[in-house]
Every structure is written in structure tokens, then in C-alpha cells.
PDB file of C-alpha atoms in Angstrom:
ATOM      1  CA  MET A 912      29.092 101.704  -2.351  1.00  0.00           C
ATOM      2  CA  SER A 913      28.920  99.230   0.544  1.00  0.00           C
ATOM      3  CA  LYS A 914      31.751  97.460   1.179  1.00  0.00           C
ATOM      4  CA  VAL A 915      32.187  93.790   0.795  1.00  0.00           C
ATOM      5  CA  ILE A 916      32.635  92.035   3.972  1.00  0.00           C
ATOM      6  CA  VAL A 917      33.865  88.203   4.555  1.00  0.00           C
ATOM      7  CA  PRO A 918      33.870  87.000   7.804  1.00  0.00           C
ATOM      8  CA  ARG A 919      36.456  84.012   8.109  1.00  0.00           C
ATOM      9  CA  ARG A 920      35.270  82.904  11.470  1.00  0.00           C
ATOM     10  CA  TRP A 921      32.794  84.049  14.053  1.00  0.00           C
ATOM     11  CA  GLU A 922      34.806  84.792  17.296  1.00  0.00           C
ATOM     12  CA  PRO A 923      32.416  85.554  20.373  1.00  0.00           C
ATOM     13  CA  ARG A 924      32.787  89.160  22.233  1.00  0.00           C
ATOM     14  CA  ASP A 925      32.847  89.378  25.730  1.00  0.00           C
ATOM     15  CA  TYR A 926      29.652  89.734  26.485  1.00  0.00           C
ATOM     16  CA  GLN A 927      28.435  86.685  23.677  1.00  0.00           C
ATOM     17  CA  LYS A 928      30.459  84.341  25.783  1.00  0.00           C
ATOM     18  CA  PRO A 929      27.993  83.238  28.089  1.00  0.00           C
ATOM     19  CA  LEU A 930      25.878  82.205  25.418  1.00  0.00           C
ATOM     20  CA  VAL A 931      28.558  80.509  23.322  1.00  0.00           C
ATOM     21  CA  LYS A 932      29.060  78.208  26.532  1.00  0.00           C
ATOM     22  CA  TYR A 933      25.474  77.980  27.878  1.00  0.00           C
ATOM     23  CA  LEU A 934      25.193  76.755  24.240  1.00  0.00           C
ATOM     24  CA  GLU A 935      28.456  74.709  23.608  1.00  0.00           C
ATOM     25  CA  ASP A 936      27.009  72.838  27.087  1.00  0.00           C
ATOM     26  CA  GLY A 937      23.731  71.978  25.941  1.00  0.00           C
ATOM     27  CA  GLY A 938      21.509  74.349  27.604  1.00  0.00           C
ATOM     28  CA  LYS A 939      17.946  73.884  28.617  1.00  0.00           C
ATOM     29  CA  ARG A 940      16.294  76.627  28.118  1.00  0.00           C
ATOM     30  CA  ALA A 941      15.690  77.637  24.026  1.00  0.00           C
ATOM     31  CA  ASP A 942      14.889  81.386  24.833  1.00  0.00           C
ATOM     32  CA  VAL A 943      17.859  82.691  26.893  1.00  0.00           C
ATOM     33  CA  ALA A 944      18.659  86.341  25.345  1.00  0.00           C
ATOM     34  CA  ALA A 945      22.050  86.235  23.804  1.00  0.00           C
ATOM     35  CA  HIS A 946      22.404  89.725  24.923  1.00  0.00           C
ATOM     36  CA  ARG A 947      20.869  93.484  25.297  1.00  0.00           C
ATOM     37  CA  ARG A 948      23.886  95.824  24.222  1.00  0.00           C
ATOM     38  CA  TRP A 949      22.981  98.595  21.962  1.00  0.00           C
ATOM     39  CA  GLY A 950      19.259  97.635  22.209  1.00  0.00           C
ATOM     40  CA  LYS A 951      19.021  94.281  20.428  1.00  0.00           C
ATOM     41  CA  ASP A 952      17.418  91.447  22.193  1.00  0.00           C
ATOM     42  CA  ASP A 953      18.273  88.354  20.255  1.00  0.00           C
ATOM     43  CA  VAL A 954      17.568  84.627  21.641  1.00  0.00           C
ATOM     44  CA  ALA A 955      20.053  81.693  21.298  1.00  0.00           C
ATOM     45  CA  LEU A 956      18.117  81.030  18.031  1.00  0.00           C
ATOM     46  CA  HIS A 957      19.061  83.972  16.421  1.00  0.00           C
ATOM     47  CA  TRP A 958      22.718  83.310  16.946  1.00  0.00           C
ATOM     48  CA  ALA A 959      22.568  79.413  16.144  1.00  0.00           C
ATOM     49  CA  ALA A 960      21.273  80.984  12.597  1.00  0.00           C
ATOM     50  CA  ALA A 961      24.158  82.812  11.851  1.00  0.00           C
ATOM     51  CA  CYS A 962      26.764  80.990  13.427  1.00  0.00           C
ATOM     52  CA  GLY A 963      25.837  77.425  14.756  1.00  0.00           C
ATOM     53  CA  GLY A 964      24.193  75.423  11.664  1.00  0.00           C
ATOM     54  CA  ALA A 965      21.348  73.525  11.702  1.00  0.00           C
ATOM     55  CA  PRO A 966      22.006  70.582  14.424  1.00  0.00           C
ATOM     56  CA  ARG A 967      21.878  73.267  17.062  1.00  0.00           C
ATOM     57  CA  LEU A 968      18.911  74.982  15.380  1.00  0.00           C
ATOM     58  CA  ARG A 969      17.356  71.644  16.010  1.00  0.00           C
ATOM     59  CA  ASP A 970      18.452  71.199  19.184  1.00  0.00           C
ATOM     60  CA  LEU A 971      16.939  74.430  20.271  1.00  0.00           C
ATOM     61  CA  LEU A 972      13.545  73.781  18.271  1.00  0.00           C
ATOM     62  CA  ALA A 973      13.408  70.783  20.289  1.00  0.00           C
ATOM     63  CA  LYS A 974      13.679  72.339  23.496  1.00  0.00           C
ATOM     64  CA  GLY A 975      10.810  74.868  22.572  1.00  0.00           C
ATOM     65  CA  ALA A 976      12.678  78.106  20.642  1.00  0.00           C
ATOM     66  CA  GLU A 977      10.020  80.090  18.790  1.00  0.00           C
ATOM     67  CA  ILE A 978      11.402  79.774  15.316  1.00  0.00           C
ATOM     68  CA  ASN A 979       9.446  83.141  14.060  1.00  0.00           C
ATOM     69  CA  ARG A 980      10.893  85.162  17.442  1.00  0.00           C
ATOM     70  CA  THR A 981      12.088  88.556  16.188  1.00  0.00           C
ATOM     71  CA  SER A 982      14.486  90.576  17.825  1.00  0.00           C
ATOM     72  CA  ILE A 983      14.039  93.825  18.821  1.00  0.00           C
ATOM     73  CA  SER A 984      14.914  95.284  15.048  1.00  0.00           C
ATOM     74  CA  GLY A 985      12.267  92.371  13.576  1.00  0.00           C
ATOM     75  CA  ASP A 986      14.575  90.341  12.462  1.00  0.00           C
ATOM     76  CA  THR A 987      13.472  86.523  12.874  1.00  0.00           C
ATOM     77  CA  PRO A 988      16.224  83.654  12.557  1.00  0.00           C
ATOM     78  CA  LEU A 989      15.571  82.961   9.037  1.00  0.00           C
ATOM     79  CA  HIS A 990      16.596  86.640   8.274  1.00  0.00           C
ATOM     80  CA  ARG A 991      20.027  86.098  10.502  1.00  0.00           C
ATOM     81  CA  ALA A 992      20.532  83.170   8.447  1.00  0.00           C
ATOM     82  CA  CYS A 993      19.828  84.774   5.179  1.00  0.00           C
ATOM     83  CA  ARG A 994      22.146  87.909   5.954  1.00  0.00           C
ATOM     84  CA  PHE A 995      24.775  85.115   6.723  1.00  0.00           C
ATOM     85  CA  GLY A 996      24.128  83.077   4.014  1.00  0.00           C
ATOM     86  CA  ARG A 997      24.237  79.759   6.128  1.00  0.00           C
ATOM     87  CA  VAL A 998      22.671  77.529   3.659  1.00  0.00           C
ATOM     88  CA  ASP A 999      21.749  74.686   5.788  1.00  0.00           C
ATOM     89  CA  ALA A1000      19.943  76.932   8.541  1.00  0.00           C
ATOM     90  CA  ILE A1001      17.736  78.267   5.974  1.00  0.00           C
ATOM     91  CA  LYS A1002      16.698  74.917   4.937  1.00  0.00           C
ATOM     92  CA  GLU A1003      16.425  73.473   8.022  1.00  0.00           C
ATOM     93  CA  LEU A1004      14.019  76.945   9.217  1.00  0.00           C
ATOM     94  CA  VAL A1005      11.624  76.962   6.209  1.00  0.00           C
ATOM     95  CA  ALA A1006      11.631  73.170   6.421  1.00  0.00           C
ATOM     96  CA  ARG A1007      10.209  73.364  10.332  1.00  0.00           C
ATOM     97  CA  GLY A1008       8.152  76.236   9.163  1.00  0.00           C
ATOM     98  CA  GLY A1009      10.199  79.700   9.707  1.00  0.00           C
ATOM     99  CA  ASP A1010       7.971  82.230   7.719  1.00  0.00           C
ATOM    100  CA  VAL A1011       9.820  83.363   4.433  1.00  0.00           C
ATOM    101  CA  HIS A1012       7.473  86.616   4.419  1.00  0.00           C
ATOM    102  CA  LEU A1013       7.953  87.865   7.627  1.00  0.00           C
ATOM    103  CA  GLN A1014       9.034  91.604   7.649  1.00  0.00           C
ATOM    104  CA  ASN A1015      11.394  93.827  10.004  1.00  0.00           C
ATOM    105  CA  LYS A1016      10.916  96.635  11.074  1.00  0.00           C
ATOM    106  CA  GLU A1017      12.231  98.235   7.941  1.00  0.00           C
ATOM    107  CA  PHE A1018       9.673  95.924   5.883  1.00  0.00           C
ATOM    108  CA  LEU A1019      12.325  93.640   4.939  1.00  0.00           C
ATOM    109  CA  ALA A1020      11.533  90.270   4.430  1.00  0.00           C
ATOM    110  CA  PRO A1021      14.122  87.360   4.512  1.00  0.00           C
ATOM    111  CA  LEU A1022      15.237  87.574   0.470  1.00  0.00           C
ATOM    112  CA  ASP A1023      15.625  91.097   1.088  1.00  0.00           C
ATOM    113  CA  VAL A1024      18.087  91.050   3.709  1.00  0.00           C
ATOM    114  CA  ALA A1025      20.328  88.393   2.161  1.00  0.00           C
ATOM    115  CA  GLY A1026      24.065  89.120   2.351  1.00  0.00           C
ATOM    116  CA  PHE A1027      24.022  92.297   3.657  1.00  0.00           C
ATOM    117  CA  PHE A1028      24.821  93.589   7.125  1.00  0.00           C
ATOM    118  CA  GLU A1029      25.073  96.739   9.020  1.00  0.00           C
ATOM    119  CA  ASP A1030      28.331  98.396   7.760  1.00  0.00           C
ATOM    120  CA  GLY A1031      28.624  96.011   4.234  1.00  0.00           C
ATOM    121  CA  PHE A1032      27.458  92.970   1.679  1.00  0.00           C
ATOM    122  CA  ASN A1033      28.693  90.241   0.813  1.00  0.00           C
ATOM    123  CA  PRO A1034      27.672  89.120  -2.751  1.00  0.00           C
ATOM    124  CA  GLU A1035      28.516  85.129  -2.498  1.00  0.00           C
ATOM    125  CA  TYR A1036      26.237  85.166   0.682  1.00  0.00           C
ATOM    126  CA  ARG A1037      23.287  86.993  -1.050  1.00  0.00           C
ATOM    127  CA  GLU A1038      23.565  84.446  -3.954  1.00  0.00           C
ATOM    128  CA  ALA A1039      23.846  80.869  -1.402  1.00  0.00           C
ATOM    129  CA  ALA A1040      20.505  82.280   0.622  1.00  0.00           C
ATOM    130  CA  ALA A1041      18.610  83.099  -2.703  1.00  0.00           C
ATOM    131  CA  LYS A1042      19.481  79.981  -4.315  1.00  0.00           C
ATOM    132  CA  ALA A1043      18.380  78.041  -0.286  1.00  0.00           C
ATOM    133  CA  LEU A1044      15.206  80.155  -0.149  1.00  0.00           C
ATOM    134  CA  MET A1045      13.884  79.294  -3.872  1.00  0.00           C
ATOM    135  CA  GLU A1046      14.572  75.864  -3.586  1.00  0.00           C
ATOM    136  CA  ALA A1047      13.046  75.401   0.449  1.00  0.00           C
ATOM    137  CA  ALA A1048      10.265  78.249  -0.879  1.00  0.00           C
ATOM    138  CA  PRO A1049       9.019  77.856  -3.937  1.00  0.00           C
ATOM    139  CA  SER A1050       6.172  80.431  -3.521  1.00  0.00           C
ATOM    140  CA  LEU A1051       8.972  82.800  -3.801  1.00  0.00           C
ATOM    141  CA  GLN A1052       9.970  81.813  -7.362  1.00  0.00           C
ATOM    142  CA  THR A1053       8.607  84.228  -9.776  1.00  0.00           C
ATOM    143  CA  LEU A1054       7.089  83.377 -13.196  1.00  0.00           C
ATOM    144  CA  ILE A1055       7.631  85.971 -15.608  1.00  0.00           C
ATOM    145  CA  LEU A1056       6.049  85.697 -19.238  1.00  0.00           C
ATOM    146  CA  HIS A1057       6.632  87.605 -22.398  1.00  0.00           C
ATOM    147  CA  HIS A1058       5.981  87.743 -26.012  1.00  0.00           C
ATOM    148  CA  PRO A1059       8.240  88.211 -29.049  1.00  0.00           C
ATOM    149  CA  ASP A1060       6.234  91.480 -29.159  1.00  0.00           C
ATOM    150  CA  CYS A1061       7.798  92.561 -26.068  1.00  0.00           C
ATOM    151  CA  LEU A1062      10.965  93.980 -27.476  1.00  0.00           C
ATOM    152  CA  ARG A1063       9.375  96.220 -29.358  1.00  0.00           C
ATOM    153  CA  HIS A1064       7.892  98.031 -26.325  1.00  0.00           C
ATOM    154  CA  GLN A1065      10.137 101.767 -25.615  1.00  0.00           C
TER     155      GLN A1065
END
């Protein structure tokens, strides 16, 4: 069973500090690579979706960031926002055209990864992300119909 992870506050690692400074200084390039460690290739928009919130996303999108840009794992910024239960980021990305159906390299859509990390799971993040996605993208909702005789089907 996966352990539950509840990050209190994201602290940048040494290799991430230049990106954080770049973002805080109002960096002019929206496609600057966040890091290439462990084979990842996230851009600033991925990190803003996971940690920075809607205002930072708006800034980066205004500077030309690709809303559905994928990392080497195939995650989009919307995948990252869903993993971390970032309701403000989820709503902003969907409102600006983030594709709720794009799948990463593991064939998982943003809703599928909500609340899941490499080494754990956070049910509060999952619930918050699922609710935000359903509100922002009604096409994800499923209508389930049944008739009274369904209870007799075994």
C-alpha cells in the first residue's frame, strides 16, 4: 500500500533554485527548462502548475508558454496541478484550453494521476483535484442510469 504524503511547503532543491529565482524575477522566457535531472524535462509552466498558482500561470501563458507542453514522462502542466491538488491552477489551465483528455506515457489522463506521486498518495489532493476538474470540464462527468430491476442482477 502507498503511504500518504502531505507536503507542507515546497522547498526548492539546489538544482531548482535558479528556476525559482527566474520566476520570482518575472523571467521573460516561458519555456525555460526547470531541470533535466533524472531525465525529466519540465518547463516553468509545469512547476508553476504544481507550486505557483493561477497568477504565475497567467504570467507564463501571457509570455507564450505552451499550455499542453509535455515533459519527458508525458505529463502536462494540468497533470502536475492534479497531482498536487492545486484547485486554482486546475481551473485556470482548463479555462485557458488545457486538455483534460491528454494522456501521459503511462496512458494516464490528469484525473487519473490526481493525488498520486512516485512514492505515495494523498486522498485530499485527489478529492480536491477531481472536484475542480469536474466543475471546470463537465465532459468528464459520467451519467449512470439504472432501473429498479438492476438490484436483482447478480
